[in-house]
mmCIF file of C-alpha atoms in Angstrom:
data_model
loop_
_atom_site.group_PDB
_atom_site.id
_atom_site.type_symbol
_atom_site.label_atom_id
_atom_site.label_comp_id
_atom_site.label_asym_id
_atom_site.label_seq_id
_atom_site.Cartn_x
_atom_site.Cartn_y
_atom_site.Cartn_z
ATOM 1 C CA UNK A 3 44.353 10.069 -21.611
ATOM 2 C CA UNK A 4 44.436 14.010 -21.227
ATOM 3 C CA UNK A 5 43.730 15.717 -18.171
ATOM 4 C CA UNK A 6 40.140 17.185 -19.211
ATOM 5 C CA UNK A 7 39.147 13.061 -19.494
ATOM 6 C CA UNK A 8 40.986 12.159 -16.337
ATOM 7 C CA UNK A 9 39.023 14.736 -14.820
ATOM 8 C CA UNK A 10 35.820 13.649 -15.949
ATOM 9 C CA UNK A 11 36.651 10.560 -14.753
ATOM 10 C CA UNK A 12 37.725 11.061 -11.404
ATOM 11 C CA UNK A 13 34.235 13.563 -11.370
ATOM 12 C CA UNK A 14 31.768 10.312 -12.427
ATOM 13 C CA UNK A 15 33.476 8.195 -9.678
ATOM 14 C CA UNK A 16 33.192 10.480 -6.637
ATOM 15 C CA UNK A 17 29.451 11.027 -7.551
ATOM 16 C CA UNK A 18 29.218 7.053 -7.584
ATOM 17 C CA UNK A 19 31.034 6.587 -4.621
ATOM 18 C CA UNK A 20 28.864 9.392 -3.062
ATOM 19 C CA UNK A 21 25.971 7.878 -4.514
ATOM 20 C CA UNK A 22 26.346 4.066 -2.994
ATOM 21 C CA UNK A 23 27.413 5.598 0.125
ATOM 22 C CA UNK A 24 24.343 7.478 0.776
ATOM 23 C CA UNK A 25 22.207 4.495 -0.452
ATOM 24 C CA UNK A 26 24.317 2.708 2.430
ATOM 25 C CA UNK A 27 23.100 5.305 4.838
ATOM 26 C CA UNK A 28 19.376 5.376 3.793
ATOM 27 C CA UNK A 29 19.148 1.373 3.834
ATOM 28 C CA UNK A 30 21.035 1.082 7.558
ATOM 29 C CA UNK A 31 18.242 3.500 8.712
ATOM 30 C CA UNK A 32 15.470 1.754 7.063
ATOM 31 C CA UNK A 33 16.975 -1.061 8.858
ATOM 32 C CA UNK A 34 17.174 0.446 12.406
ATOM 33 C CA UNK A 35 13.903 1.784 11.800
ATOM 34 C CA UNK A 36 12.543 -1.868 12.035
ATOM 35 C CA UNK A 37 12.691 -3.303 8.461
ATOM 36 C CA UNK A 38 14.450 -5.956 6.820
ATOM 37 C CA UNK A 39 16.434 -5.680 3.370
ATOM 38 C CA UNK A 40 13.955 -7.378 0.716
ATOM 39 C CA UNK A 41 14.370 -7.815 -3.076
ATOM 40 C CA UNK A 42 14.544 -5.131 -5.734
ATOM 41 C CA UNK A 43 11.829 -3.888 -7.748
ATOM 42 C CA UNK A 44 12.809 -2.658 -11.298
ATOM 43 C CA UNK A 45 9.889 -1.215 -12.869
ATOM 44 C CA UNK A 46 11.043 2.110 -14.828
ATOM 45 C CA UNK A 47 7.753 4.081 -14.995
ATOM 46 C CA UNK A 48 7.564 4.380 -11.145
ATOM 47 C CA UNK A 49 10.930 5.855 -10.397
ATOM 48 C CA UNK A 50 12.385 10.050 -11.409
ATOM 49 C CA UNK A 51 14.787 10.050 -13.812
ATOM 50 C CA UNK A 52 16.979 12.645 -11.735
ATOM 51 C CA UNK A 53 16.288 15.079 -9.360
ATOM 52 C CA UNK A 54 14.364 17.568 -11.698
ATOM 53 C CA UNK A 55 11.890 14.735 -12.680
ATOM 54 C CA UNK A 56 8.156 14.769 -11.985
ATOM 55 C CA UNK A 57 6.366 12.703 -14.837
ATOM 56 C CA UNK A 58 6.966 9.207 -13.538
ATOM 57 C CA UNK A 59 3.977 7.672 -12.168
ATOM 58 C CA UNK A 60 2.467 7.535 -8.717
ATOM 59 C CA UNK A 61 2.103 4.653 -6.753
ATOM 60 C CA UNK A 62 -1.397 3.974 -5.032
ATOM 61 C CA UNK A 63 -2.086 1.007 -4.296
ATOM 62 C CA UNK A 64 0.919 -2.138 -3.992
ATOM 63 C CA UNK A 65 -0.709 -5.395 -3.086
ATOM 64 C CA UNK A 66 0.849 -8.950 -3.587
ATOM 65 C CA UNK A 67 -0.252 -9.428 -7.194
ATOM 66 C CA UNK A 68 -0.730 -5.756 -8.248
ATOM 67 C CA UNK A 69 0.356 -2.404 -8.525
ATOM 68 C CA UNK A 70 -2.254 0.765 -9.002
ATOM 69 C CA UNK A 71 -1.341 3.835 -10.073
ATOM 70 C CA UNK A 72 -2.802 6.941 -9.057
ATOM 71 C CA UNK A 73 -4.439 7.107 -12.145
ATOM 72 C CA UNK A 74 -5.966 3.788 -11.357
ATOM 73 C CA UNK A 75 -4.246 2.269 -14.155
ATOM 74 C CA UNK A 76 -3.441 -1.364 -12.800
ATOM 75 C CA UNK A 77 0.252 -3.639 -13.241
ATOM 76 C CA UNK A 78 0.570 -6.573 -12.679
ATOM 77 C CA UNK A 79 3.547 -7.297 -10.032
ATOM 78 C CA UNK A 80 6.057 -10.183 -9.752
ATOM 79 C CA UNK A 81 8.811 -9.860 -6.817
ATOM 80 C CA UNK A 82 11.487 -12.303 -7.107
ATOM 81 C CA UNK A 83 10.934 -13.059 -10.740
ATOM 82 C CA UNK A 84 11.336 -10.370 -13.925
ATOM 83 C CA UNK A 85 8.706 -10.822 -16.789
ATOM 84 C CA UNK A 86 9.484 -11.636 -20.261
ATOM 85 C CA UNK A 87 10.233 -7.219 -20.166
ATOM 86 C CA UNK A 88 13.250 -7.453 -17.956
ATOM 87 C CA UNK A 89 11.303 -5.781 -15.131
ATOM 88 C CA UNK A 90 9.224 -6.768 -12.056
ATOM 89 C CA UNK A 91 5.817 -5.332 -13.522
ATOM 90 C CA UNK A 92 3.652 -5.127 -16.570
ATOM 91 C CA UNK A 93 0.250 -3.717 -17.610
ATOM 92 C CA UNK A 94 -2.485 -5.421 -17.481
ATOM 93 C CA UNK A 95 -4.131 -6.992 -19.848
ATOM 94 C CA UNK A 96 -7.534 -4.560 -19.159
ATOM 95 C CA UNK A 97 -8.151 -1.057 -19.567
ATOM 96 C CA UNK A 98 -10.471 -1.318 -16.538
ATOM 97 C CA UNK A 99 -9.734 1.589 -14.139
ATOM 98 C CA UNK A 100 -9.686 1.302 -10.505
ATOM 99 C CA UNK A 101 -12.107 3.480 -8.215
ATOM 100 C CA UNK A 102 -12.018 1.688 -5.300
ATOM 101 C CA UNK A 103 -10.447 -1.333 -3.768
ATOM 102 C CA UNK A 104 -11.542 -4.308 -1.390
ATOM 103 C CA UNK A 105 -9.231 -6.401 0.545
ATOM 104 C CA UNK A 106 -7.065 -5.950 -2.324
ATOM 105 C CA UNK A 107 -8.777 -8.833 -4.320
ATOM 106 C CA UNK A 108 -11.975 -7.032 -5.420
ATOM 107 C CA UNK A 109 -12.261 -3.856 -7.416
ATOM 108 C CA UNK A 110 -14.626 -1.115 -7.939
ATOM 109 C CA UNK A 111 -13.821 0.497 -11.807
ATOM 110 C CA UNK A 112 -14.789 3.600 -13.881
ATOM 111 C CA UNK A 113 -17.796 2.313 -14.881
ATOM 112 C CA UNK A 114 -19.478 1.348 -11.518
ATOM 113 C CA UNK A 115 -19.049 -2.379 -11.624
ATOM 114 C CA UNK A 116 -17.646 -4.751 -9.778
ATOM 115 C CA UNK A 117 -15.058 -6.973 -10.508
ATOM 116 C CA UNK A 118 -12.166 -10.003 -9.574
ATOM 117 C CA UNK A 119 -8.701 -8.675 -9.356
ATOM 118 C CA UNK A 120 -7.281 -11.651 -8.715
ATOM 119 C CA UNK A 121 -7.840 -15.164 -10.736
ATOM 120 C CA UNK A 122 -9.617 -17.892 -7.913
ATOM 121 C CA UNK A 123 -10.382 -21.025 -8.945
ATOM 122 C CA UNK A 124 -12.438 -20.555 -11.627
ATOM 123 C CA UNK A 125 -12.865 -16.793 -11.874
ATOM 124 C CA UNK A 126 -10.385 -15.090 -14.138
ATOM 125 C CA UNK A 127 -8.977 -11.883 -13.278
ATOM 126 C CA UNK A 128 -10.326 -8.364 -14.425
ATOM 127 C CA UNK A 129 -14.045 -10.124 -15.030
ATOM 128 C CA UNK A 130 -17.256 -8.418 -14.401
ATOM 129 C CA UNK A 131 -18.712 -9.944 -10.735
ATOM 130 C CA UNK A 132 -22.408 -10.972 -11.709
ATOM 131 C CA UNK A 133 -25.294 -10.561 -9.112
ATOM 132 C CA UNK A 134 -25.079 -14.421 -8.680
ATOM 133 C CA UNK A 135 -22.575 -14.515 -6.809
ATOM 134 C CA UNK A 136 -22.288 -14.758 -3.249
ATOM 135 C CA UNK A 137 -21.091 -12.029 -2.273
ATOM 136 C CA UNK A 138 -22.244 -9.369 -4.430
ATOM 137 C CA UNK A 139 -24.711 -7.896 -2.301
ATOM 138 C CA UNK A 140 -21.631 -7.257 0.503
ATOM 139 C CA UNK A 141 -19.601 -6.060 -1.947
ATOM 140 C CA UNK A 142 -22.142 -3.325 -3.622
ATOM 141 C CA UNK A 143 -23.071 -2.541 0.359
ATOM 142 C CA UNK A 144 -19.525 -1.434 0.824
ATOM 143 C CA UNK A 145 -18.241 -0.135 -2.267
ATOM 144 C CA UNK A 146 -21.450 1.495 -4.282
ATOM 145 C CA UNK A 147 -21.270 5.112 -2.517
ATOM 146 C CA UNK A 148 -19.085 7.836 -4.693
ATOM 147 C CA UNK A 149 -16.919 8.789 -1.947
ATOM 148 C CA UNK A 150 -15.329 4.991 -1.084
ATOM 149 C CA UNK A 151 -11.731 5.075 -1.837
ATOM 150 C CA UNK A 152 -10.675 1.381 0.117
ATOM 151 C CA UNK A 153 -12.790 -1.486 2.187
ATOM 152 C CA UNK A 154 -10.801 -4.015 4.266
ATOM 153 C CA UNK A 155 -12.262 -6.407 6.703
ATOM 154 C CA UNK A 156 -11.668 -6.159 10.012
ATOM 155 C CA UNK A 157 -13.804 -9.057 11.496
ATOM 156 C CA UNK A 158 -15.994 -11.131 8.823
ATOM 157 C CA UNK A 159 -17.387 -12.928 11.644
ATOM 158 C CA UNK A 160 -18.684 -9.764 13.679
ATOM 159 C CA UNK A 161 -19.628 -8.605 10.489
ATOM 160 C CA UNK A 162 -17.019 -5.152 10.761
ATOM 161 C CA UNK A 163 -15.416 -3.495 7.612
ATOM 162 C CA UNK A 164 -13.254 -0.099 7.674
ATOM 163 C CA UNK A 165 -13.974 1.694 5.059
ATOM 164 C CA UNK A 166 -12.083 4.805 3.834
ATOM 165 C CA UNK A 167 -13.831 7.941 2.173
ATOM 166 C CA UNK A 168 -12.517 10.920 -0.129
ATOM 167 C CA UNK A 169 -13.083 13.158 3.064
ATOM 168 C CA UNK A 170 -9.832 11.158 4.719
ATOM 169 C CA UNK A 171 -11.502 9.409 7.437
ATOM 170 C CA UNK A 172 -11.759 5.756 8.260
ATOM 171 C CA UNK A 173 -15.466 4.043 8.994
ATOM 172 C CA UNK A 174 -16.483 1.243 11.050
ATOM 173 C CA UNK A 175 -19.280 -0.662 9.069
ATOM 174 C CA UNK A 176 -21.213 -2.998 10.533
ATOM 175 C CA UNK A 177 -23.402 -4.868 7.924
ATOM 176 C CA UNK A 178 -25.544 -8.112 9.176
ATOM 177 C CA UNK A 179 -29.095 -9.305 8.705
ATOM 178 C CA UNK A 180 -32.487 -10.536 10.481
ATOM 179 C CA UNK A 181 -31.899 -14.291 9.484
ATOM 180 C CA UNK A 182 -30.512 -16.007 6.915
ATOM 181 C CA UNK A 183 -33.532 -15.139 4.305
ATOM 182 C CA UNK A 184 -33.454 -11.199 4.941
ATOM 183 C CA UNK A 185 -30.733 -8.875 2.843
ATOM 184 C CA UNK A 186 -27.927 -7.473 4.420
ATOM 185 C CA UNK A 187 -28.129 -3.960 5.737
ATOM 186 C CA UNK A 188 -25.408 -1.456 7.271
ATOM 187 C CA UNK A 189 -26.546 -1.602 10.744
ATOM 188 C CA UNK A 190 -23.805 0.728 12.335
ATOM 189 C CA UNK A 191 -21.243 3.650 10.840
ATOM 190 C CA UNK A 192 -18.674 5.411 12.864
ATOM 191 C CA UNK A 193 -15.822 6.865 12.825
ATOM 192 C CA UNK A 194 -12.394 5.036 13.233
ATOM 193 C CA UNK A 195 -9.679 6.925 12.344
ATOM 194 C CA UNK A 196 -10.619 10.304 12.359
ATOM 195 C CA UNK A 197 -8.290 12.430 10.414
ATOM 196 C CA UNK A 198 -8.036 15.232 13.125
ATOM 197 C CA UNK A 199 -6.266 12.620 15.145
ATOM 198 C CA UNK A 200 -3.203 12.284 12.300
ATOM 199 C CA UNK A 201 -3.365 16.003 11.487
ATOM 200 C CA UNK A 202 -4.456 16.042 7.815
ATOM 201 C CA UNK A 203 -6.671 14.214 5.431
ATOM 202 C CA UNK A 204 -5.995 9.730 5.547
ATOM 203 C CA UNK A 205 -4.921 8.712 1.738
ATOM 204 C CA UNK A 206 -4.434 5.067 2.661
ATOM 205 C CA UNK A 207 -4.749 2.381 5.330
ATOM 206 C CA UNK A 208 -4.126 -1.142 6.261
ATOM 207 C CA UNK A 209 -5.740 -3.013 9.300
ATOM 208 C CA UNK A 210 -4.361 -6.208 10.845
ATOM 209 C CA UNK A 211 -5.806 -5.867 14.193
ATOM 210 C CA UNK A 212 -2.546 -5.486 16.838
ATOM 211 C CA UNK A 213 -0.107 -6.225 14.296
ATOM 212 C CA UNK A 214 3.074 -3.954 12.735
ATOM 213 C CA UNK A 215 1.465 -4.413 9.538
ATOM 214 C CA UNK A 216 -1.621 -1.801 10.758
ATOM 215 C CA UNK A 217 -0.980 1.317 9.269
ATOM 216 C CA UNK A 218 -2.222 5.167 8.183
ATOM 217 C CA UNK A 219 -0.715 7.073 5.928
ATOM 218 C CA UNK A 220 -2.513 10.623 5.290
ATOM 219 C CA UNK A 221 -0.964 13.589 2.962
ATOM 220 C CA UNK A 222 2.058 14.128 5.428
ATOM 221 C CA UNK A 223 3.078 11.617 7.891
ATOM 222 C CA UNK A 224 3.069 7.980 7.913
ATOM 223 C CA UNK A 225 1.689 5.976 11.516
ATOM 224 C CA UNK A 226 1.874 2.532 11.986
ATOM 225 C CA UNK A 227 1.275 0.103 15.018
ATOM 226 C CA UNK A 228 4.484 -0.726 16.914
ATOM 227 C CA UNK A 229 4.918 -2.887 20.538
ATOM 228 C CA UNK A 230 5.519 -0.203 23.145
ATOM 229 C CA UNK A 231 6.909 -2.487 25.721
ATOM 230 C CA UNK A 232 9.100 -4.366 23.201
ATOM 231 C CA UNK A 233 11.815 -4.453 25.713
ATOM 232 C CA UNK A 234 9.891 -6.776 28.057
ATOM 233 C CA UNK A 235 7.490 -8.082 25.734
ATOM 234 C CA UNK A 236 10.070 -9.747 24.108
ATOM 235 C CA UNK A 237 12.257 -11.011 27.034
ATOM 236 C CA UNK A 238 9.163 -12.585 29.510
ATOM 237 C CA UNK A 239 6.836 -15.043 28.291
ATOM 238 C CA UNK A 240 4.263 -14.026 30.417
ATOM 239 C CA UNK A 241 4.534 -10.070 29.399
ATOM 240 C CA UNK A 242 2.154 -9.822 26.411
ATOM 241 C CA UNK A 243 3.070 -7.558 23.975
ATOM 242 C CA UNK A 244 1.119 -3.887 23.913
ATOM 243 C CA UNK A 245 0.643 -2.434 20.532
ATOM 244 C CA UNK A 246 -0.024 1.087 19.802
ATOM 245 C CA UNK A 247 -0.445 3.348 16.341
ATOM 246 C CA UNK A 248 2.748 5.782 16.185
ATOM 247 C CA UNK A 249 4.258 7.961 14.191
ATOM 248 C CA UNK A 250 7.299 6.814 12.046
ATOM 249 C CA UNK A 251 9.689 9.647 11.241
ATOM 250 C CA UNK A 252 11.587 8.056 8.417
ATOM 251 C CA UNK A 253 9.063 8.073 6.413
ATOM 252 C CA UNK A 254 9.245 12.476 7.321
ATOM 253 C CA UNK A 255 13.053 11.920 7.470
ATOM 254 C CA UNK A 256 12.941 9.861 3.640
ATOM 255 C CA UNK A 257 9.921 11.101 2.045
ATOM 256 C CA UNK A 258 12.035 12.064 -1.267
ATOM 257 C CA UNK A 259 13.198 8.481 -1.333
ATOM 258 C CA UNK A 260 10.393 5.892 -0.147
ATOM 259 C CA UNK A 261 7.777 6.074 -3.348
ATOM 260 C CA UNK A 262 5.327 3.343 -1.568
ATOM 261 C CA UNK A 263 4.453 1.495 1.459
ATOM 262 C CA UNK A 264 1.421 -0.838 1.690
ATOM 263 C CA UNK A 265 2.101 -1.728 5.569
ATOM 264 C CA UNK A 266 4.932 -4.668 4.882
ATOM 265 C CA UNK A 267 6.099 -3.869 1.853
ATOM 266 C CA UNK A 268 8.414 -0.083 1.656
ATOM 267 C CA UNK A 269 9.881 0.828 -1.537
ATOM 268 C CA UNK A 270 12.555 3.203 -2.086
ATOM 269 C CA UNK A 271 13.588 5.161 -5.332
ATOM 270 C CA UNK A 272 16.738 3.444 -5.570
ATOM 271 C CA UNK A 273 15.094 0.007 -6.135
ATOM 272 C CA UNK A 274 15.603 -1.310 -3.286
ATOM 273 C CA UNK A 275 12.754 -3.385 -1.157
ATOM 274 C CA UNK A 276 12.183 -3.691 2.539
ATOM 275 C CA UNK A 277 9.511 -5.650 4.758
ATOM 276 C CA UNK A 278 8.202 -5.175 8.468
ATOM 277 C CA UNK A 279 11.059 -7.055 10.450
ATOM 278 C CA UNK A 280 8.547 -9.541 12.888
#
C-alpha cells in the first residue's frame, strides 16, 4: 500500500473515530438531560445527507402509528420492526394530506373532511368520517375553522380541548350542551399558552396534565413539564411531586441534531431514539 492510500486511510478512520465519539457525547447528554436510550429509526428521507444538505424532509407530526411531514404528506411508522423496505417507515397508502390533527387518531385533510388515521375495529384507516357517526359533530366543532393546526383533549369529561391556531397560541375549548337532545356548542375560548409567555410563535404541543410528557415547542426553544422538587419528591412518600413547564436547553444546545420530539419520543439525526426517562 503507498503512502497517499495509507494516508487516506488513516484520514477516514480519525473522522470515524471522531464521529462515534461525538455521537457518544450527544447521547450521554441526552441521557443526563432525563431520557433513556430507545431504538433506532432508519427512515432515509428524514435525515441530511451531510452537512451542506437541506432537501430531506421535515418532520411534523410523530405519533405511535404515524409520521407527518411538513408537507402533510403522512408515513406510516413501525419502531422495533423494519418493513418489507429495510426501514422503519413507509408511505401511505393515501394521497390524503394532513391540515390538522386530533389526538393523533383523527385527521383534518386538504379537502376539508374528516377522517380515521388509525384502523379501530371496524373503521379502516385514511376513510372519510360520515356525519353518522358519533362523534362527528365534536370533531367538525374543533377542527372546521382555517386557522386549527392540532386538538388534544384535555378532560373529555369536563368537556375541555386545547386547541392550537396558525397565530401560535394554545386555546382552552369548552364544548357541552343543554341536555342530551340539544347540539353541542363551544361554550368557552381562552387562552392557554399564550405565545408571549415562550417568546415566539407555538408550532406544536402535547398535554398530559402534570406529566413529563406535557410539552411546547414554538420556532426556537423547546419547554416541557419537569418535577421541581424531584429531590424530595422522590425520596418521601408523603412529598407529592410539583410539576412545572421549563425550558430544556438541549434541545438550544442540539438543535442541529434532534430532527423531532413529540413529548416522549426525541429523535436525533444520527438515528438514534430516546424516550422521557419516568
Amino acid at each position: 500500500m503507498n503512502k497517499k492510500k495509507i494516508y487516506l486511510l488513516i484520514g477516514s478512520l480519525i473522522v470515524l473515530f471522531s464521529c462515534t465519539a461525538c455521537k457518544g457525547s450527544i447521547t450521554r447528554d441526552i441521557r443526563h438531560a432525563g431520557f433513556s436510550v430507545g431504538d433506532t429509526f432508519t427512515c432515509e428521507r428524514f435525515y441530511p445527507k451531510d452537512d451542506e444538505d437541506t432537501s430531506f424532509e421535515k418532520i411534523k407530526y410523530f405519533t405511535s402509528g404515524h409520521v407527518i411531514n411538513s408537507e402533510g404528506k403522512i408515513y406510516e411508522l413501525s419502531l422495533g420492526q423494519l418493513y418489507a423496505n429495510n426501514e422503519n417507515c413507509k408511505e401511505a397508502e393515501t394521497d390524503l394530506v394532513v391540515k390538522a390533527i386530533y389526538d393523533d387518531k383523527i385527521i383534518k385533510a386538504n379537502d376539508n373532511h374528516y377522517y380515521y388515521l388509525t384502523a379501530s375495529n371496524n373503521v379502516q384507516s385514511y376513510s372519510v368520517i360520515p356525519e353518522t357517526d358519533n362523534s362527528y359533530e365534536l370533531y367538525n366543532l374543533l377542527l372546521r375553522e382555517e386557522d386549527v393546526v392540532k386538538v388534544v383533549t384535555a378532560n373529555s369529561s369536563t368537556g375541555l380541548y386545547y386547541v392550537l391556531k396558525t397565530d401560535g397560541n394554545v386555546y382552552g375549548y369548552i364544548i357541552s350542551k343543554a341536555d342530551y337532545n340539544s347540539p353541542s356548542t363551544v361554550t368557552s375560548v381562552s387562552i392557554i399558552y399564550n405565545k408571549n409567555d415562550y417568546g415566539s410563535k407555538i408550532i406544536d404541543f402535547g398535554y398530559a396534565g402534570d406529566s413529563l410528557n406535557t410539552f411546547i415547542r414554538t420556532d426556537e426553544k423547546v419547554f416541557r413539564m419537569k418535577i421541581s422538587n424531584n429531590e424530595k419528591c422522590s425520596k418521601y412518600a408523603d412529598i407529592k411531586c410539583e410539576f412545572q413547564m421549563m425550558e430544556d436547553e438541549i434541545f438550544n444546545t442540539y438543535k442541529d441534531v434532534i430532527i423531532s420530539y413529540n413529548g416522549n419520543i426525541l429523535v436525533t439525526n444520527y438515528k438514534q431514539t430516546f424516550t422521557v426517562a419516568s
